[in-house]
Short mmCIF file of C-alpha atoms and ligand atoms in Angstrom, two decimals:
data_model
loop_
_atom_site.label_atom_id
_atom_site.label_comp_id
_atom_site.label_asym_id
_atom_site.label_seq_id
_atom_site.Cartn_x
_atom_site.Cartn_y
_atom_site.Cartn_z
CA MET A 1 25.55 10.45 -4.55
CA LYS A 2 24.58 12.21 -1.21
CA LEU A 3 20.47 12.20 -0.97
CA ARG A 4 18.32 15.72 -0.61
CA GLN A 5 15.58 16.34 1.26
CA PRO A 6 13.19 15.36 1.59
CA PHE A 7 13.73 11.90 0.73
CA VAL A 8 11.82 8.85 0.88
CA ALA A 9 13.38 5.05 2.34
CA VAL A 10 12.22 2.14 0.43
CA ILE A 11 12.47 -0.76 3.14
CA GLY A 12 12.65 -4.11 0.82
CA ALA A 13 14.33 -3.85 -2.61
CA GLY A 14 12.57 -6.63 -3.91
CA GLN A 15 9.86 -6.72 -6.76
CA VAL A 16 7.72 -3.71 -5.38
CA GLY A 17 10.49 -1.87 -3.61
CA ALA A 18 12.56 -1.60 -6.73
CA THR A 19 9.65 -0.76 -8.65
CA THR A 20 8.55 2.12 -6.11
CA ALA A 21 11.73 3.53 -6.37
CA GLN A 22 11.99 3.35 -10.20
CA ARG A 23 8.59 5.35 -10.04
CA LEU A 24 9.74 8.02 -7.77
CA LEU A 25 12.74 8.68 -9.25
CA GLU A 26 11.00 8.97 -12.82
CA LYS A 27 8.32 10.97 -11.97
CA GLY A 28 10.55 13.33 -10.44
CA ILE A 29 8.66 13.02 -7.15
CA ALA A 30 11.58 12.17 -4.61
CA ASP A 31 15.23 10.80 -3.94
CA VAL A 32 15.28 7.63 -2.58
CA LEU A 33 17.17 5.57 -0.17
CA LEU A 34 17.02 1.51 -1.16
CA PHE A 35 17.19 -0.76 1.88
CA ASP A 36 17.49 -4.46 2.04
CA VAL A 37 18.99 -7.44 4.23
CA VAL A 38 20.48 -8.65 1.00
CA GLU A 39 24.16 -7.41 0.84
CA GLY A 40 24.88 -5.21 -2.45
CA MET A 41 21.56 -6.19 -3.89
CA PRO A 42 19.84 -2.90 -3.20
CA GLN A 43 23.16 -0.96 -3.74
CA GLY A 44 23.63 -2.77 -7.43
CA LYS A 45 19.67 -1.77 -8.05
CA ALA A 46 20.44 1.65 -7.20
CA LEU A 47 23.38 1.62 -9.57
CA ASP A 48 21.70 0.62 -12.03
CA LEU A 49 18.66 3.08 -11.49
CA MET A 50 20.88 5.98 -11.62
CA GLU A 51 22.54 4.91 -14.97
CA ALA A 52 19.33 4.77 -16.39
CA ALA A 53 18.65 8.41 -15.39
CA PRO A 54 20.58 10.07 -18.28
CA ILE A 55 18.30 8.34 -20.88
CA GLU A 56 15.06 9.00 -18.39
CA GLY A 57 15.88 12.27 -18.32
CA HIS A 58 15.24 12.95 -14.48
CA ASP A 59 17.67 13.87 -11.79
CA ARG A 60 16.59 12.28 -8.86
CA ARG A 61 19.07 10.51 -6.73
CA VAL A 62 19.04 6.86 -5.39
CA THR A 63 21.12 4.90 -3.51
CA GLY A 64 21.18 1.74 -2.04
CA THR A 65 22.07 0.20 1.85
CA ASN A 66 22.28 -2.67 4.53
CA ARG A 67 22.43 -0.08 7.00
CA TYR A 68 19.58 0.99 8.89
CA GLU A 69 21.54 4.68 10.50
CA ASP A 70 21.10 5.44 6.33
CA LEU A 71 17.35 6.27 7.12
CA ARG A 72 18.17 9.10 9.12
CA GLY A 73 16.54 11.93 7.71
CA ALA A 74 13.24 10.15 5.80
CA GLU A 75 10.16 11.90 5.23
CA ILE A 76 8.77 9.08 4.46
CA VAL A 77 9.42 5.10 4.81
CA VAL A 78 7.75 2.63 2.71
CA VAL A 79 8.20 -0.82 3.93
CA THR A 80 7.87 -3.52 1.13
CA ALA A 81 9.97 -5.74 3.39
CA GLY A 82 8.33 -9.60 3.80
CA LEU A 83 8.28 -12.99 2.50
CA PRO A 84 6.27 -14.52 0.10
CA ARG A 85 4.36 -17.50 0.53
CA LYS A 86 6.11 -20.57 -0.18
CA PRO A 87 4.62 -24.39 -0.69
CA GLY A 88 3.94 -25.66 2.54
CA MET A 89 3.65 -22.69 4.61
CA THR A 90 0.62 -22.39 6.21
CA ARG A 91 -1.17 -18.70 6.19
CA GLU A 92 -0.13 -18.50 10.29
CA ASP A 93 3.46 -19.32 9.59
CA LEU A 94 3.43 -16.54 6.47
CA LEU A 95 1.89 -14.40 9.12
CA THR A 96 4.28 -15.10 12.04
CA MET A 97 7.65 -14.74 9.66
CA ASN A 98 5.92 -11.15 7.98
CA ALA A 99 4.76 -10.03 11.48
CA LYS A 100 8.54 -10.75 12.90
CA ILE A 101 10.08 -8.76 10.16
CA ILE A 102 7.82 -5.84 10.34
CA ARG A 103 8.48 -5.56 14.06
CA GLU A 104 12.20 -5.58 13.44
CA VAL A 105 12.00 -3.03 10.56
CA CYS A 106 9.83 -0.55 12.50
CA LEU A 107 11.85 -1.00 15.51
CA ASN A 108 14.79 0.50 13.61
CA VAL A 109 12.17 2.91 12.02
CA LYS A 110 11.54 4.18 15.16
CA ALA A 111 14.85 4.73 16.31
CA GLN A 112 16.33 6.29 13.03
CA ALA A 113 13.59 8.28 11.91
CA PRO A 114 11.06 8.87 14.34
CA ASP A 115 9.20 11.77 12.64
CA SER A 116 8.86 9.82 9.38
CA LYS A 117 5.12 8.83 8.45
CA LEU A 118 5.02 5.20 7.14
CA ILE A 119 3.64 3.58 4.46
CA ILE A 120 2.88 -0.52 4.79
CA VAL A 121 2.66 -2.71 1.65
CA THR A 122 3.59 -5.50 3.22
CA ASN A 123 1.03 -8.04 2.98
CA PRO A 124 -1.69 -9.17 5.26
CA LEU A 125 -1.92 -5.48 4.60
CA ASP A 126 -4.29 -4.22 7.42
CA LEU A 127 -2.73 -6.71 9.91
CA MET A 128 0.79 -5.20 9.30
CA THR A 129 -0.39 -1.56 9.24
CA HIS A 130 -1.85 -2.32 12.85
CA LEU A 131 1.54 -3.60 13.96
CA ALA A 132 3.83 -1.19 12.68
CA GLN A 133 1.64 1.52 14.69
CA LYS A 134 1.90 -0.55 17.90
CA VAL A 135 5.60 -1.20 17.38
CA THR A 136 6.46 2.31 16.51
CA GLY A 137 4.05 3.96 18.53
CA PHE A 138 3.74 6.73 16.01
CA PRO A 139 0.96 8.78 15.81
CA HIS A 140 -2.06 6.94 13.83
CA GLU A 141 -2.02 9.46 11.14
CA ARG A 142 1.85 8.75 10.68
CA VAL A 143 1.43 5.27 9.80
CA PHE A 144 -1.22 3.76 7.42
CA GLY A 145 -1.32 0.93 4.72
CA MET A 146 -1.34 1.00 0.60
CA ALA A 147 -4.00 -1.04 -0.74
CA GLY A 148 -7.31 0.77 -1.73
CA VAL A 149 -5.61 3.27 -4.33
CA LEU A 150 -4.19 -0.04 -5.85
CA ASP A 151 -7.45 -1.98 -5.77
CA ALA A 152 -9.31 0.97 -7.06
CA ALA A 153 -6.76 1.08 -9.82
CA ARG A 154 -7.77 -2.13 -10.99
CA MET A 155 -11.32 -2.03 -10.26
CA ARG A 156 -11.11 1.57 -13.09
CA TYR A 157 -8.86 -0.67 -15.47
CA PHE A 158 -11.52 -3.36 -15.68
CA ILE A 159 -14.54 -0.92 -16.08
CA ALA A 160 -12.13 0.87 -18.63
CA GLU A 161 -11.76 -2.56 -20.77
CA ARG A 162 -15.41 -3.27 -20.41
CA LEU A 163 -16.53 0.20 -21.85
CA GLU A 164 -13.27 0.90 -24.17
CA VAL A 165 -12.44 3.94 -22.58
CA THR A 166 -9.08 5.55 -21.15
CA PRO A 167 -8.74 4.33 -17.32
CA LYS A 168 -8.19 7.99 -16.42
CA ASP A 169 -11.54 8.89 -17.16
CA VAL A 170 -12.63 6.03 -14.43
CA GLU A 171 -13.23 6.92 -10.90
CA ALA A 172 -13.64 3.89 -8.49
CA VAL A 173 -13.90 3.72 -5.13
CA VAL A 174 -12.69 0.18 -3.25
CA LEU A 175 -12.97 0.14 0.70
CA GLY A 176 -12.75 -2.44 3.23
CA GLY A 177 -9.81 -4.88 4.66
CA HIS A 178 -7.11 -5.64 1.93
CA GLY A 179 -8.70 -9.53 0.89
CA ASP A 180 -11.19 -11.36 0.02
CA LEU A 181 -14.08 -9.42 2.10
CA MET A 182 -12.68 -6.12 0.21
CA VAL A 183 -15.78 -3.86 -0.54
CA PRO A 184 -15.77 -2.34 -4.55
CA VAL A 185 -18.27 0.21 -4.24
CA SER A 186 -19.91 0.59 -7.61
CA SER A 187 -22.88 3.37 -6.32
CA HIS A 188 -19.40 5.68 -6.61
CA SER A 189 -18.10 4.26 -9.93
CA LYS A 190 -17.95 7.09 -12.38
CA VAL A 191 -16.95 7.27 -16.35
CA SER A 192 -16.54 10.97 -17.46
CA GLY A 193 -18.87 12.18 -14.62
CA CYS A 194 -21.68 9.73 -15.07
CA PRO A 195 -22.47 6.41 -12.76
CA VAL A 196 -20.94 3.36 -14.11
CA ARG A 197 -24.30 1.27 -13.09
CA ASP A 198 -25.92 3.76 -16.12
CA ARG A 199 -23.46 1.63 -18.94
CA ILE A 200 -22.68 -1.89 -17.27
CA PRO A 201 -25.55 -3.74 -16.56
CA ALA A 202 -25.70 -5.40 -12.48
CA SER A 203 -24.73 -8.95 -13.80
CA GLU A 204 -21.51 -7.37 -15.62
CA MET A 205 -20.70 -5.29 -12.37
CA ALA A 206 -20.94 -7.99 -9.96
CA LYS A 207 -18.38 -9.92 -12.54
CA ILE A 208 -16.07 -6.74 -12.50
CA GLU A 209 -16.07 -6.14 -8.15
CA GLN A 210 -15.31 -10.18 -7.98
CA ARG A 211 -12.24 -9.66 -10.28
CA THR A 212 -11.30 -6.62 -8.51
CA ARG A 213 -11.33 -8.94 -4.79
CA ASP A 214 -9.53 -11.73 -6.96
CA GLY A 215 -7.35 -8.96 -8.60
CA GLY A 216 -4.05 -9.77 -6.83
CA ALA A 217 -5.00 -13.79 -7.11
CA GLU A 218 -5.24 -13.45 -10.82
CA ILE A 219 -1.88 -11.81 -11.36
CA VAL A 220 -0.40 -14.51 -8.63
CA ALA A 221 -1.51 -17.33 -10.51
CA LEU A 222 -0.22 -16.12 -14.31
CA LEU A 223 3.21 -15.14 -12.65
CA LYS A 224 3.22 -18.56 -10.64
CA THR A 225 6.57 -16.57 -8.84
CA GLY A 226 5.73 -13.91 -6.97
CA SER A 227 2.93 -10.95 -6.87
CA ALA A 228 2.18 -8.13 -8.88
CA PHE A 229 4.38 -5.27 -8.19
CA TYR A 230 4.12 -2.41 -11.42
CA ALA A 231 0.68 -1.29 -10.25
CA PRO A 232 1.67 -1.84 -6.40
CA ALA A 233 4.55 0.94 -7.21
CA SER A 234 2.30 3.25 -8.85
CA SER A 235 0.08 3.25 -5.86
CA VAL A 236 2.63 3.62 -3.74
CA ALA A 237 3.83 6.80 -5.57
CA GLU A 238 0.93 8.40 -5.89
CA MET A 239 0.29 7.98 -1.99
CA VAL A 240 4.00 9.48 -1.65
CA ASP A 241 3.57 12.29 -4.21
CA ALA A 242 -0.07 13.40 -2.05
CA ILE A 243 2.37 13.32 0.75
CA LEU A 244 5.16 15.54 -0.17
CA LYS A 245 3.36 17.77 -2.24
CA ASP A 246 0.71 18.53 0.76
CA ARG A 247 -2.16 17.89 -1.99
CA LYS A 248 -4.82 17.14 0.40
CA LYS A 249 -5.78 14.26 -2.07
CA ALA A 250 -8.77 11.95 -0.69
CA LEU A 251 -7.10 8.46 -1.56
CA PRO A 252 -8.42 4.74 -0.39
CA LEU A 253 -6.22 3.24 1.88
CA CYS A 254 -5.73 1.63 5.11
CA ALA A 255 -5.86 4.06 7.83
CA PHE A 256 -6.64 4.20 11.16
CA VAL A 257 -10.83 4.23 11.93
CA LYS A 258 -12.12 5.54 15.06
CA GLY A 259 -15.96 6.99 14.98
CA ALA A 260 -16.55 7.09 10.95
CA TYR A 261 -18.00 3.89 9.36
CA GLY A 262 -19.24 2.69 12.72
CA LEU A 263 -15.60 1.64 13.22
CA ASP A 264 -14.40 1.69 16.92
CA GLY A 265 -10.40 1.85 15.95
CA VAL A 266 -9.48 -0.24 13.73
CA TYR A 267 -7.33 0.17 10.73
CA PHE A 268 -9.15 -0.30 7.69
CA GLY A 269 -9.69 0.59 4.03
CA VAL A 270 -11.57 3.99 3.87
CA PRO A 271 -10.93 7.22 1.68
CA ALA A 272 -8.38 9.36 3.46
CA GLN A 273 -7.10 12.80 2.87
CA LEU A 274 -3.15 12.55 2.24
CA GLY A 275 -0.92 15.59 3.14
CA ARG A 276 2.32 16.51 4.42
CA GLN A 277 1.31 15.49 8.03
CA GLY A 278 0.16 11.75 6.68
CA VAL A 279 -3.59 11.04 7.24
CA GLU A 280 -5.03 14.38 7.79
CA LYS A 281 -9.00 13.19 7.58
CA VAL A 282 -10.93 10.03 6.95
CA VAL A 283 -13.45 11.13 4.43
CA GLU A 284 -16.92 8.89 5.08
CA ILE A 285 -19.13 8.54 1.87
CA PRO A 286 -22.59 7.36 1.61
CA LEU A 287 -22.94 3.78 0.84
CA ASP A 288 -25.94 1.91 0.36
CA GLU A 289 -27.36 -0.88 2.58
CA ALA A 290 -25.35 -3.93 1.03
CA GLU A 291 -22.24 -1.80 1.11
CA LYS A 292 -22.75 -1.02 4.16
CA LYS A 293 -23.17 -4.99 5.14
CA ALA A 294 -20.19 -5.80 3.05
CA MET A 295 -18.22 -2.94 5.05
CA ALA A 296 -19.23 -4.40 8.45
CA LEU A 297 -18.41 -8.17 7.52
CA SER A 298 -15.06 -6.77 5.95
CA ALA A 299 -14.25 -5.04 9.44
CA ASN A 300 -15.38 -8.40 11.18
CA LYS A 301 -12.74 -10.16 9.23
CA VAL A 302 -10.20 -7.16 9.78
CA LYS A 303 -10.69 -7.52 13.70
CA GLN A 304 -10.45 -11.41 13.73
CA GLY A 305 -6.84 -11.47 11.88
CA ILE A 306 -6.06 -8.70 14.74
CA GLU A 307 -6.64 -11.60 17.37
CA GLU A 308 -4.86 -14.08 15.68
CA LEU A 309 -2.06 -11.98 15.16
CA GLU A 310 -1.70 -10.89 18.70
CA ARG A 311 -2.41 -14.74 19.83
CA LEU A 312 0.60 -15.98 17.54
CA LEU A 313 3.00 -13.16 18.39
CA ALA A 314 2.30 -14.50 22.21
CA VAL A 315 3.07 -17.74 21.53
CA SER A 316 6.09 -16.92 19.01
CA ALA A 317 7.47 -14.43 21.84
N1 APR B 1 14.31 -5.97 6.37
C1 APR B 1 14.55 -5.68 5.28
N2 APR B 1 14.10 -6.33 3.63
C2 APR B 1 14.00 -7.56 3.92
C3 APR B 1 13.91 -8.36 5.11
C4 APR B 1 14.18 -7.62 6.08
N3 APR B 1 14.20 -7.93 7.89
N4 APR B 1 13.39 -9.39 5.01
C5 APR B 1 13.24 -9.82 3.72
N5 APR B 1 13.43 -8.70 3.09
C6 APR B 1 13.43 -8.22 1.65
C7 APR B 1 13.72 -9.39 0.65
O1 APR B 1 15.33 -9.48 0.80
C8 APR B 1 13.42 -8.91 -0.26
O2 APR B 1 14.77 -8.10 -1.38
O3 APR B 1 12.15 -7.97 1.37
C9 APR B 1 12.04 -7.82 -0.11
C10 APR B 1 10.95 -8.84 -0.73
O4 APR B 1 10.82 -8.84 -1.77
P1 APR B 1 10.33 -9.65 -3.17
O5 APR B 1 10.26 -10.86 -2.45
O6 APR B 1 10.56 -9.29 -4.10
O7 APR B 1 8.66 -9.33 -2.64
P2 APR B 1 7.91 -8.51 -3.36
O8 APR B 1 7.03 -9.01 -4.63
O9 APR B 1 8.29 -6.90 -3.46
O10 APR B 1 6.47 -8.24 -2.08
C11 APR B 1 6.86 -7.78 -0.95
O11 APR B 1 4.73 -6.25 -0.74
O12 APR B 1 2.80 -6.41 -1.92
C12 APR B 1 3.63 -7.17 -1.06
O13 APR B 1 2.51 -9.24 -0.71
C13 APR B 1 3.64 -8.38 -0.86
O14 APR B 1 4.32 -9.10 1.48
C14 APR B 1 4.98 -8.80 -0.07
C15 APR B 1 5.61 -7.35 0.19
#
């Protein structure tokens, strides 16, 4: 079936990509083009998803493809293509290999969907988002990464679990790079409008913050093969919905930050307003001294990562 405008292209039809397609369809958010380099796989998953439509009761459409030309007309391109780390592979090997994949994907996105907005999901997230913008040359407001929504959702769940309340009533903000030095901002966490710090002792909050930082690793350790995909897919769907519905919704995401938070032009996790144009505004929230220090440390780590990425790319070029 022919896709209708506006449609979302999802590059990489693996765990995160296919589940993102499922969320977008079943929540009625958009039609989806599912792309992968593996022949038949995106087509098979698309057909399977469409066969669920009569039961799920949605009227969205999805098609699968191995041809980049089919990206023409996509309003949003979600990039989940990448390799997971395998035994014996160093972090540098993974960085170089995923950088090659992102470069190849982004050159094709630039050629086929030059007006699209790009949501990067492939890890290491901040570095791959930086690279995607460099390769496409798209304005910064049209290239951003998914991480903060996921990290905040994890923190919200951990707080809800501790207080035995519905996760929907919990607000949390997680800023900074998507890695060990991310910054869970407990001073802004609330449950039904009340500061969480009034309900959970500091020592326990510190444990929740650490569990949030380790959220991805906790799932990897349990799954043994592969990494999280249900919550990442939900996070992408929330971002896509904010863009397509022009919600002007402030969500934590990996945006290009110049000026705010004392940063001088780096992709970093901050709250940002999402609308039909992409990232329309970086929102600066007040932070306490410890949080400011943690942000500076996290930003330094991202900058070091970018230097390492550029060195590896220069060597492999
Ligand atoms: N172009 C398009 N797709 C590609 C390419 C490429 N050059 N190279 C690999 N792929 C596809 C693979 O064929 C696979 O189907 O990317 C997909 C990745 O899927 P999974 O291995 O299931 O990985 P997934 O769990 O979805 O994670 C994808 O998201 O959260 C991040 O850290 C995670 O970087 C990883 C990414």
